[in-house]
Coordinates of C-alpha atoms and ligand atoms in Angstrom, one line a residue:
M275 CA 0.1 0.0 0.1
N276 CA 1.2 3.5 -0.7
I277 CA -0.1 7.0 -0.1
Q278 CA 0.1 8.0 -3.9
E279 CA -2.3 5.3 -4.8
I280 CA -4.7 6.3 -1.9
I281 CA -4.6 9.9 -3.0
A282 CA -5.3 8.9 -6.6
K283 CA -8.2 6.8 -5.6
K284 CA -10.0 9.5 -3.8
R285 CA -9.0 12.0 -6.5
D286 CA -10.9 9.7 -9.0
K287 CA -14.0 9.6 -6.6
L288 CA -13.4 6.0 -5.6
E289 CA -14.2 4.6 -2.2
L290 CA -11.2 4.0 0.2
T291 CA -11.0 0.7 2.1
K292 CA -10.7 0.4 5.9
D293 CA -7.1 -0.7 5.5
E294 CA -6.2 2.3 3.3
I295 CA -7.7 4.7 5.8
E296 CA -6.0 3.1 8.8
Y297 CA -2.6 3.1 6.9
F298 CA -3.0 6.8 6.2
I299 CA -3.9 7.7 9.7
K300 CA -1.2 5.6 11.2
E301 CA 1.6 6.7 8.9
Y302 CA 0.5 10.4 9.0
T303 CA 0.4 10.4 12.8
S304 CA 4.0 8.8 13.0
G305 CA 5.4 11.3 10.5
N306 CA 5.9 8.8 7.6
I307 CA 3.5 10.7 5.4
T308 CA 4.3 14.2 4.7
D309 CA 2.0 17.3 5.2
Y310 CA 1.8 17.8 1.5
Q311 CA 0.6 14.3 0.8
A312 CA -1.9 14.5 3.6
A313 CA -3.0 17.9 2.3
A314 CA -3.7 16.3 -1.2
L315 CA -5.7 13.5 0.3
V316 CA -7.6 15.9 2.6
M317 CA -8.4 18.2 -0.3
A318 CA -9.6 15.2 -2.4
I319 CA -11.9 14.2 0.6
Y320 CA -13.1 17.8 0.8
I321 CA -14.0 17.9 -2.9
N322 CA -15.4 14.3 -3.4
E323 CA -16.5 13.5 0.1
M324 CA -16.9 10.1 1.8
N325 CA -19.6 7.7 2.4
D326 CA -20.9 6.8 6.0
R327 CA -18.7 3.7 6.1
E328 CA -15.6 5.5 5.1
I329 CA -16.3 8.3 7.6
T330 CA -16.7 5.8 10.4
D331 CA -13.5 4.0 9.5
L332 CA -11.7 7.4 9.5
T333 CA -13.3 8.3 12.9
L334 CA -12.2 5.1 14.5
A335 CA -8.7 5.1 13.1
M336 CA -8.3 8.7 14.4
A337 CA -9.9 7.8 17.8
N338 CA -7.3 4.9 18.1
S339 CA -4.4 7.0 17.1
G340 CA -3.8 7.9 20.8
D341 CA -5.0 7.2 24.2
V342 CA -8.6 5.9 24.6
L343 CA -10.1 6.4 28.0
D344 CA -12.3 3.7 29.7
L345 CA -14.8 5.3 32.0
S346 CA -16.8 2.2 32.5
E347 CA -16.0 2.2 36.2
L348 CA -18.1 5.4 36.6
G349 CA -21.2 3.9 35.2
E350 CA -23.3 5.4 32.4
V351 CA -21.4 8.5 31.4
V352 CA -23.2 10.7 28.9
D353 CA -21.1 13.2 27.2
K354 CA -22.0 16.5 25.7
H355 CA -20.3 18.5 22.9
S356 CA -20.9 21.6 21.0
T357 CA -19.7 22.2 17.4
G358 CA -18.7 25.7 18.6
G359 CA -20.1 29.1 18.9
V360 CA -20.0 32.6 20.5
G361 CA -21.1 33.2 24.1
D362 CA -21.7 29.4 24.4
K363 CA -21.6 28.9 28.2
I364 CA -24.0 25.9 28.0
T365 CA -21.4 23.4 29.5
L366 CA -20.9 25.6 32.6
V367 CA -24.7 25.7 33.2
L368 CA -25.8 22.4 32.1
M369 CA -23.2 19.9 33.4
P370 CA -23.7 20.9 37.1
I371 CA -27.4 20.4 36.5
I372 CA -26.9 16.9 35.1
A373 CA -24.5 16.0 38.0
S374 CA -26.9 17.3 40.5
L375 CA -29.5 14.9 39.1
G376 CA -27.2 11.9 39.9
I377 CA -25.7 11.3 36.4
P378 CA -21.8 11.1 36.4
V379 CA -20.2 14.0 34.5
A380 CA -16.6 13.3 33.3
K381 CA -15.9 15.9 30.6
M382 CA -13.0 16.9 28.7
S383 CA -13.3 20.4 27.1
G384 CA -11.3 22.5 24.7
R385 CA -9.9 26.0 24.5
G386 CA -11.3 28.7 22.2
L387 CA -9.7 29.0 18.8
G388 CA -10.5 31.6 16.1
F389 CA -13.8 33.4 16.8
T390 CA -15.2 30.7 19.0
G391 CA -14.8 30.4 22.8
G392 CA -13.8 27.3 24.7
T393 CA -15.0 26.0 28.1
I394 CA -11.4 25.6 29.5
D395 CA -10.6 29.2 29.1
K396 CA -13.8 30.1 30.8
L397 CA -13.1 27.9 33.8
E398 CA -9.5 29.1 34.1
S399 CA -10.8 32.7 34.7
I400 CA -12.0 31.4 38.1
P401 CA -8.9 32.0 40.3
G402 CA -7.3 28.7 41.3
Y403 CA -9.3 26.4 39.2
N404 CA -7.1 23.7 37.8
T405 CA -8.0 22.3 34.4
S406 CA -4.7 20.3 34.0
I407 CA -5.4 17.5 36.5
T408 CA -4.3 13.9 36.0
I409 CA -6.6 11.2 34.7
E410 CA -6.7 9.5 38.0
E411 CA -7.7 12.8 39.8
F412 CA -10.4 13.2 37.0
I413 CA -11.9 9.8 37.7
E414 CA -11.4 10.2 41.6
N415 CA -13.3 13.6 41.3
V416 CA -16.2 12.0 39.6
K417 CA -16.4 9.2 42.1
K418 CA -16.3 11.7 45.0
I419 CA -18.7 14.6 43.8
N420 CA -20.1 13.2 40.5
I421 CA -18.5 15.8 38.2
S422 CA -15.1 16.8 36.9
L423 CA -14.4 19.2 34.0
M424 CA -10.8 19.2 32.8
G425 CA -8.8 20.1 29.7
Q426 CA -7.5 17.7 27.1
T427 CA -4.1 17.0 28.7
L428 CA -4.1 13.3 27.5
N429 CA -2.9 12.3 24.1
L430 CA -6.4 12.1 22.8
A431 CA -6.8 11.5 19.0
P432 CA -3.4 13.0 18.0
A433 CA -4.3 12.4 14.3
D434 CA -7.1 14.9 14.7
K435 CA -4.7 17.5 16.2
K436 CA -2.5 17.2 13.2
L437 CA -5.3 17.0 10.6
Y438 CA -7.2 19.8 12.1
A439 CA -4.2 22.2 12.0
L440 CA -3.4 21.1 8.4
R441 CA -7.1 21.7 7.4
D442 CA -7.0 25.3 8.8
T443 CA -4.1 26.0 6.5
I444 CA -5.4 24.7 3.3
S445 CA -9.0 26.0 3.6
C446 CA -10.6 22.6 4.4
T447 CA -12.3 23.3 7.6
E448 CA -16.0 23.3 6.4
S449 CA -16.3 19.8 5.3
I450 CA -19.0 17.5 6.7
P451 CA -16.8 14.2 6.7
L452 CA -13.8 16.0 8.1
I453 CA -15.8 17.8 10.9
A454 CA -17.8 14.8 11.8
S455 CA -14.7 12.5 12.1
S456 CA -12.8 15.2 13.9
I457 CA -15.5 15.7 16.6
M458 CA -16.6 12.0 16.9
S459 CA -13.0 10.7 17.1
K460 CA -12.4 12.9 20.2
K461 CA -15.7 11.8 21.8
I462 CA -14.9 8.2 21.3
A463 CA -11.4 8.6 22.7
A464 CA -12.7 10.5 25.7
G465 CA -14.6 7.4 26.9
A466 CA -18.3 8.2 27.1
N467 CA -20.7 5.5 25.9
K468 CA -23.5 8.0 25.1
I469 CA -23.1 11.3 23.5
V470 CA -25.3 14.4 22.9
I471 CA -24.0 16.8 20.4
D472 CA -25.1 20.5 20.1
V473 CA -25.0 21.1 16.3
T474 CA -24.8 24.9 16.1
C475 CA -26.2 26.6 13.0
G476 CA -25.8 30.2 11.8
S477 CA -23.3 33.0 11.3
G478 CA -21.4 32.1 14.5
A479 CA -21.1 28.4 13.7
F480 CA -19.2 26.1 11.2
M481 CA -22.5 25.2 9.7
K482 CA -24.1 28.3 8.3
T483 CA -27.4 26.7 6.9
E484 CA -29.9 24.4 8.4
E485 CA -29.4 22.0 5.5
D486 CA -25.6 21.6 6.2
A487 CA -26.4 21.3 10.0
K488 CA -28.9 18.6 9.4
S489 CA -26.3 16.6 7.1
L490 CA -23.7 16.9 9.8
A491 CA -26.0 15.7 12.4
K492 CA -27.1 12.8 10.3
V493 CA -23.5 11.7 9.7
M494 CA -22.5 12.0 13.4
T495 CA -25.5 10.0 14.6
S496 CA -24.6 7.4 12.1
I497 CA -20.9 7.3 13.2
G498 CA -22.1 6.9 16.7
K499 CA -24.4 4.0 15.8
L500 CA -21.8 2.2 13.8
A501 CA -19.1 2.8 16.7
G502 CA -21.5 1.5 19.3
K503 CA -22.0 4.9 21.0
E504 CA -25.6 6.0 21.2
T505 CA -25.5 9.6 19.8
V506 CA -28.2 12.3 19.7
C507 CA -27.7 15.5 17.7
I508 CA -29.7 18.6 18.4
I509 CA -29.5 21.6 16.0
T510 CA -29.5 25.0 17.8
P511 CA -29.4 28.5 16.5
M512 CA -26.1 30.4 16.5
D513 CA -27.1 33.6 14.5
E514 CA -26.6 35.9 17.6
P515 CA -24.4 35.1 20.7
V516 CA -25.9 32.7 23.2
G517 CA -27.3 34.6 26.2
Y518 CA -26.1 38.2 26.9
A519 CA -22.4 37.9 27.8
V520 CA -19.4 37.1 25.5
G521 CA -15.9 36.7 27.0
N522 CA -14.4 34.5 29.6
T523 CA -15.1 36.0 33.0
L524 CA -18.2 37.7 31.7
E525 CA -19.6 34.3 30.6
V526 CA -18.7 32.7 33.9
I527 CA -20.6 35.5 35.7
E528 CA -23.6 34.9 33.4
A529 CA -23.5 31.2 34.0
V530 CA -23.3 31.7 37.8
D531 CA -26.3 34.2 37.7
I532 CA -28.3 31.5 35.8
L533 CA -27.4 28.8 38.3
K534 CA -28.4 31.2 41.1
N535 CA -31.7 31.5 39.3
K536 CA -31.3 35.3 39.0
Y537 CA -32.5 35.2 35.4
I538 CA -32.3 32.8 32.4
P539 CA -32.1 34.0 28.8
K540 CA -34.7 32.4 26.7
D541 CA -32.1 30.8 24.3
V542 CA -30.0 29.4 27.1
K543 CA -33.2 27.9 28.6
N544 CA -34.2 26.3 25.3
I545 CA -30.8 24.8 24.7
I546 CA -30.3 23.4 28.2
E547 CA -33.8 22.0 28.2
E548 CA -33.3 20.3 24.8
L549 CA -29.7 19.0 25.3
G550 CA -30.3 18.1 29.1
A551 CA -33.5 16.3 28.6
N552 CA -31.9 14.1 25.8
M553 CA -29.0 13.4 28.3
L554 CA -31.4 12.3 30.9
V555 CA -33.3 10.0 28.4
L556 CA -30.0 8.5 27.3
A557 CA -29.0 8.0 30.9
K558 CA -32.4 6.3 31.5
K559 CA -33.2 8.9 34.4
V560 CA -36.5 9.8 32.6
Q561 CA -38.6 8.2 29.9
T562 CA -39.8 11.3 28.1
I563 CA -38.2 14.5 26.9
E564 CA -40.9 16.5 28.7
E565 CA -40.1 14.9 32.0
G566 CA -36.4 15.6 31.5
K567 CA -37.0 19.3 30.7
K568 CA -38.9 19.7 33.9
L569 CA -36.1 18.2 36.0
I570 CA -33.5 20.4 34.3
I571 CA -35.3 23.6 35.3
E572 CA -36.3 22.2 38.7
N573 CA -32.7 21.7 39.8
I574 CA -31.9 25.3 38.9
K575 CA -34.9 26.6 40.9
N576 CA -34.1 24.5 43.9
G577 CA -30.4 25.6 44.1
K578 CA -29.0 22.0 43.7
A579 CA -27.2 22.8 40.4
Y580 CA -25.6 25.9 41.9
E581 CA -24.4 24.0 44.9
K582 CA -22.9 21.4 42.6
F583 CA -21.1 24.1 40.6
K584 CA -19.6 25.4 43.7
E585 CA -18.6 21.8 44.8
L586 CA -16.9 21.3 41.3
V587 CA -15.0 24.6 41.6
Q588 CA -13.8 23.9 45.2
N589 CA -12.9 20.4 44.4
Q590 CA -10.6 21.5 41.5
G591 CA -8.8 24.2 43.6
G592 CA -11.0 27.2 42.5
D593 CA -11.8 30.0 45.0
I594 CA -15.5 29.8 45.5
S595 CA -15.8 33.2 47.1
Y596 CA -15.7 34.5 43.5
I597 CA -18.8 32.3 42.7
E598 CA -20.6 33.3 45.9
N599 CA -19.9 37.0 45.1
T600 CA -19.1 37.6 41.4
D601 CA -18.4 41.2 42.0
K602 CA -15.0 40.0 43.2
F603 CA -13.9 39.1 39.6
E604 CA -11.3 41.7 38.2
K605 CA -13.1 44.0 35.6
A606 CA -11.8 45.3 32.4
K607 CA -10.4 48.8 32.7
Y608 CA -13.0 50.3 30.3
I609 CA -16.7 49.6 30.2
V610 CA -17.9 51.4 27.2
P611 CA -21.7 51.7 26.3
I612 CA -23.1 50.7 23.0
K613 CA -26.1 53.0 22.0
A614 CA -28.9 52.0 19.7
G615 CA -28.6 55.1 17.5
K616 CA -32.1 55.0 16.3
K617 CA -35.5 53.9 17.5
G618 CA -36.7 50.4 16.2
I619 CA -36.4 46.7 16.5
I620 CA -33.0 44.9 16.9
S621 CA -32.8 42.9 13.6
K622 CA -29.3 41.5 14.0
I623 CA -26.4 40.9 16.5
D624 CA -24.1 39.0 14.3
A625 CA -22.5 36.2 16.3
Y626 CA -19.5 35.8 13.9
K627 CA -18.9 39.6 14.0
V628 CA -19.1 39.6 17.8
G629 CA -16.9 36.6 18.1
K630 CA -14.2 38.2 15.9
L631 CA -14.4 41.5 17.7
S632 CA -14.2 39.8 21.1
C633 CA -11.0 38.1 19.9
Y634 CA -9.7 41.4 18.7
L635 CA -10.3 42.8 22.2
G636 CA -8.3 39.8 23.6
A637 CA -10.8 37.3 24.7
G638 CA -9.6 34.7 22.1
R639 CA -6.6 33.6 20.3
Q640 CA -5.5 33.4 16.8
T641 CA -3.0 30.6 17.4
K642 CA -3.0 27.9 20.1
E643 CA 0.1 29.6 21.8
D644 CA -1.5 33.0 22.3
S645 CA -2.6 34.1 25.8
I646 CA -5.9 35.5 26.5
N647 CA -7.4 38.3 28.6
P648 CA -10.2 36.9 30.6
R649 CA -11.8 40.3 31.4
V650 CA -12.7 41.5 28.0
G651 CA -15.7 41.1 25.8
F652 CA -19.3 42.2 25.6
V653 CA -22.4 42.2 27.8
F654 CA -25.6 42.9 25.9
N655 CA -28.8 44.2 27.4
K656 CA -31.0 43.1 24.7
K657 CA -31.7 40.3 22.2
V658 CA -32.6 40.2 18.5
G659 CA -36.4 41.0 18.1
E660 CA -36.5 43.5 21.1
T661 CA -37.5 47.2 20.6
V662 CA -35.1 50.0 21.5
E663 CA -35.2 53.8 21.9
A664 CA -32.7 55.9 19.9
E665 CA -30.6 56.8 23.0
E666 CA -30.9 53.5 24.7
I667 CA -27.8 51.5 25.8
V668 CA -28.1 48.1 24.1
G669 CA -24.9 46.6 25.7
Y670 CA -21.4 47.4 26.8
I671 CA -17.9 46.7 25.4
H672 CA -15.4 45.5 28.2
A673 CA -11.9 46.4 27.1
D674 CA -8.5 47.0 28.6
D675 CA -7.4 49.2 25.7
M676 CA -9.5 52.4 24.9
Q677 CA -8.4 52.5 21.3
K678 CA -9.4 49.0 20.6
A679 CA -12.8 49.8 22.3
N680 CA -13.3 52.8 20.1
E681 CA -12.4 50.8 17.0
V682 CA -14.9 48.0 18.0
L683 CA -17.5 50.7 18.6
E684 CA -17.3 51.8 14.9
N685 CA -18.7 48.4 13.9
N686 CA -22.4 48.3 13.5
I687 CA -22.7 45.6 16.2
V688 CA -26.4 45.9 17.1
E689 CA -28.4 46.4 13.9
I690 CA -31.6 48.1 14.2
G691 CA -34.4 47.3 11.5
Ligands
URA74 N1 -14.8 21.1 16.1 C1 -13.9 20.1 16.0 O1 -13.5 19.4 17.0 N2 -13.5 19.8 14.7 C2 -14.0 20.3 13.7 O2 -13.4 20.0 12.6 C3 -15.0 21.4 13.8 C4 -15.3 21.8 15.0

């Protein structure tokens, strides 16, 4: 077998065998296939696509390219994943709720890259919170308090790390076979036996249209089935940021406020109900989605999810006084109001634009090595569809650099119809 023949087959729209796919992943991960050969094959896959069998073989080969966790000693672990978005603090809110309902939560999360945020960066904005624990500590934490959220410190799906970086440099990110195998390989390697995936759809997501989001969901569900991991995909909107806050500390504060039952943005409520209820059905905690939705909201209202979040933070070395009193979080130097400018109805708060501007303020990184500023971002007062007066403040920019804040302000962030 050789890589030239494999590239030629995919170039000519032929189906690759399991052996050919495994050969490619093994030899590319170990450095025996060059980046330019891998780039040629990836581009051929991007253009000519793969069938479900090929995508499943690719996923499993990628999952087996590094460590594969076995979490069976923890019982029925149901994992949750989002395909990425802006203002997406769903994991911070939902996972303590699930753990407070007696379902073990053992979740590895990622950092933000590009315009999207990542749960690990958000958690690290809580002073002391340690995301780089050992796998033994991770499992012990789940046994002790039923929840642990950590970064991907293990060598999980190294083939995906190499391929993802390569795809980024050759404009092959937005491909359904490549996204599906990338996500599912990491989920399979992370050890859960049931998976709920939030397939985001809209300007601030990889999938811009409902049709593409549905195709991605269908492929991931089918990979899960063929790999023996029950998988449910839920399509959620990502045209405007999720909730009101965007930025690391700002999103932690919003998540804590929600868990304290101070308020719950409608979109956050819909997403946690949908994802959470499906997780509870998969875990056999409830029989119907309706029953599940009730339990999710009940455990916010009765304070159990908030207590579980505090336990999580404390158990991983975080200072819970910041959770009890979020005013303690260090603020950005400048908090600059965004005014509506005219009377009307908000027609757009573009998630992609907000994500990019938030990165520009320092909340995200362009390369994995960049450091981030936890304090900066946006807090909106309004959502799309709400009415505003001309002079009304529709949100605030949180910035450490006034010149950047002024530049950001020049963008038409909140569009009035
Ligand atoms: N998230 C991933 O992990 N991989 C992709 O390819 C896209 C989103």
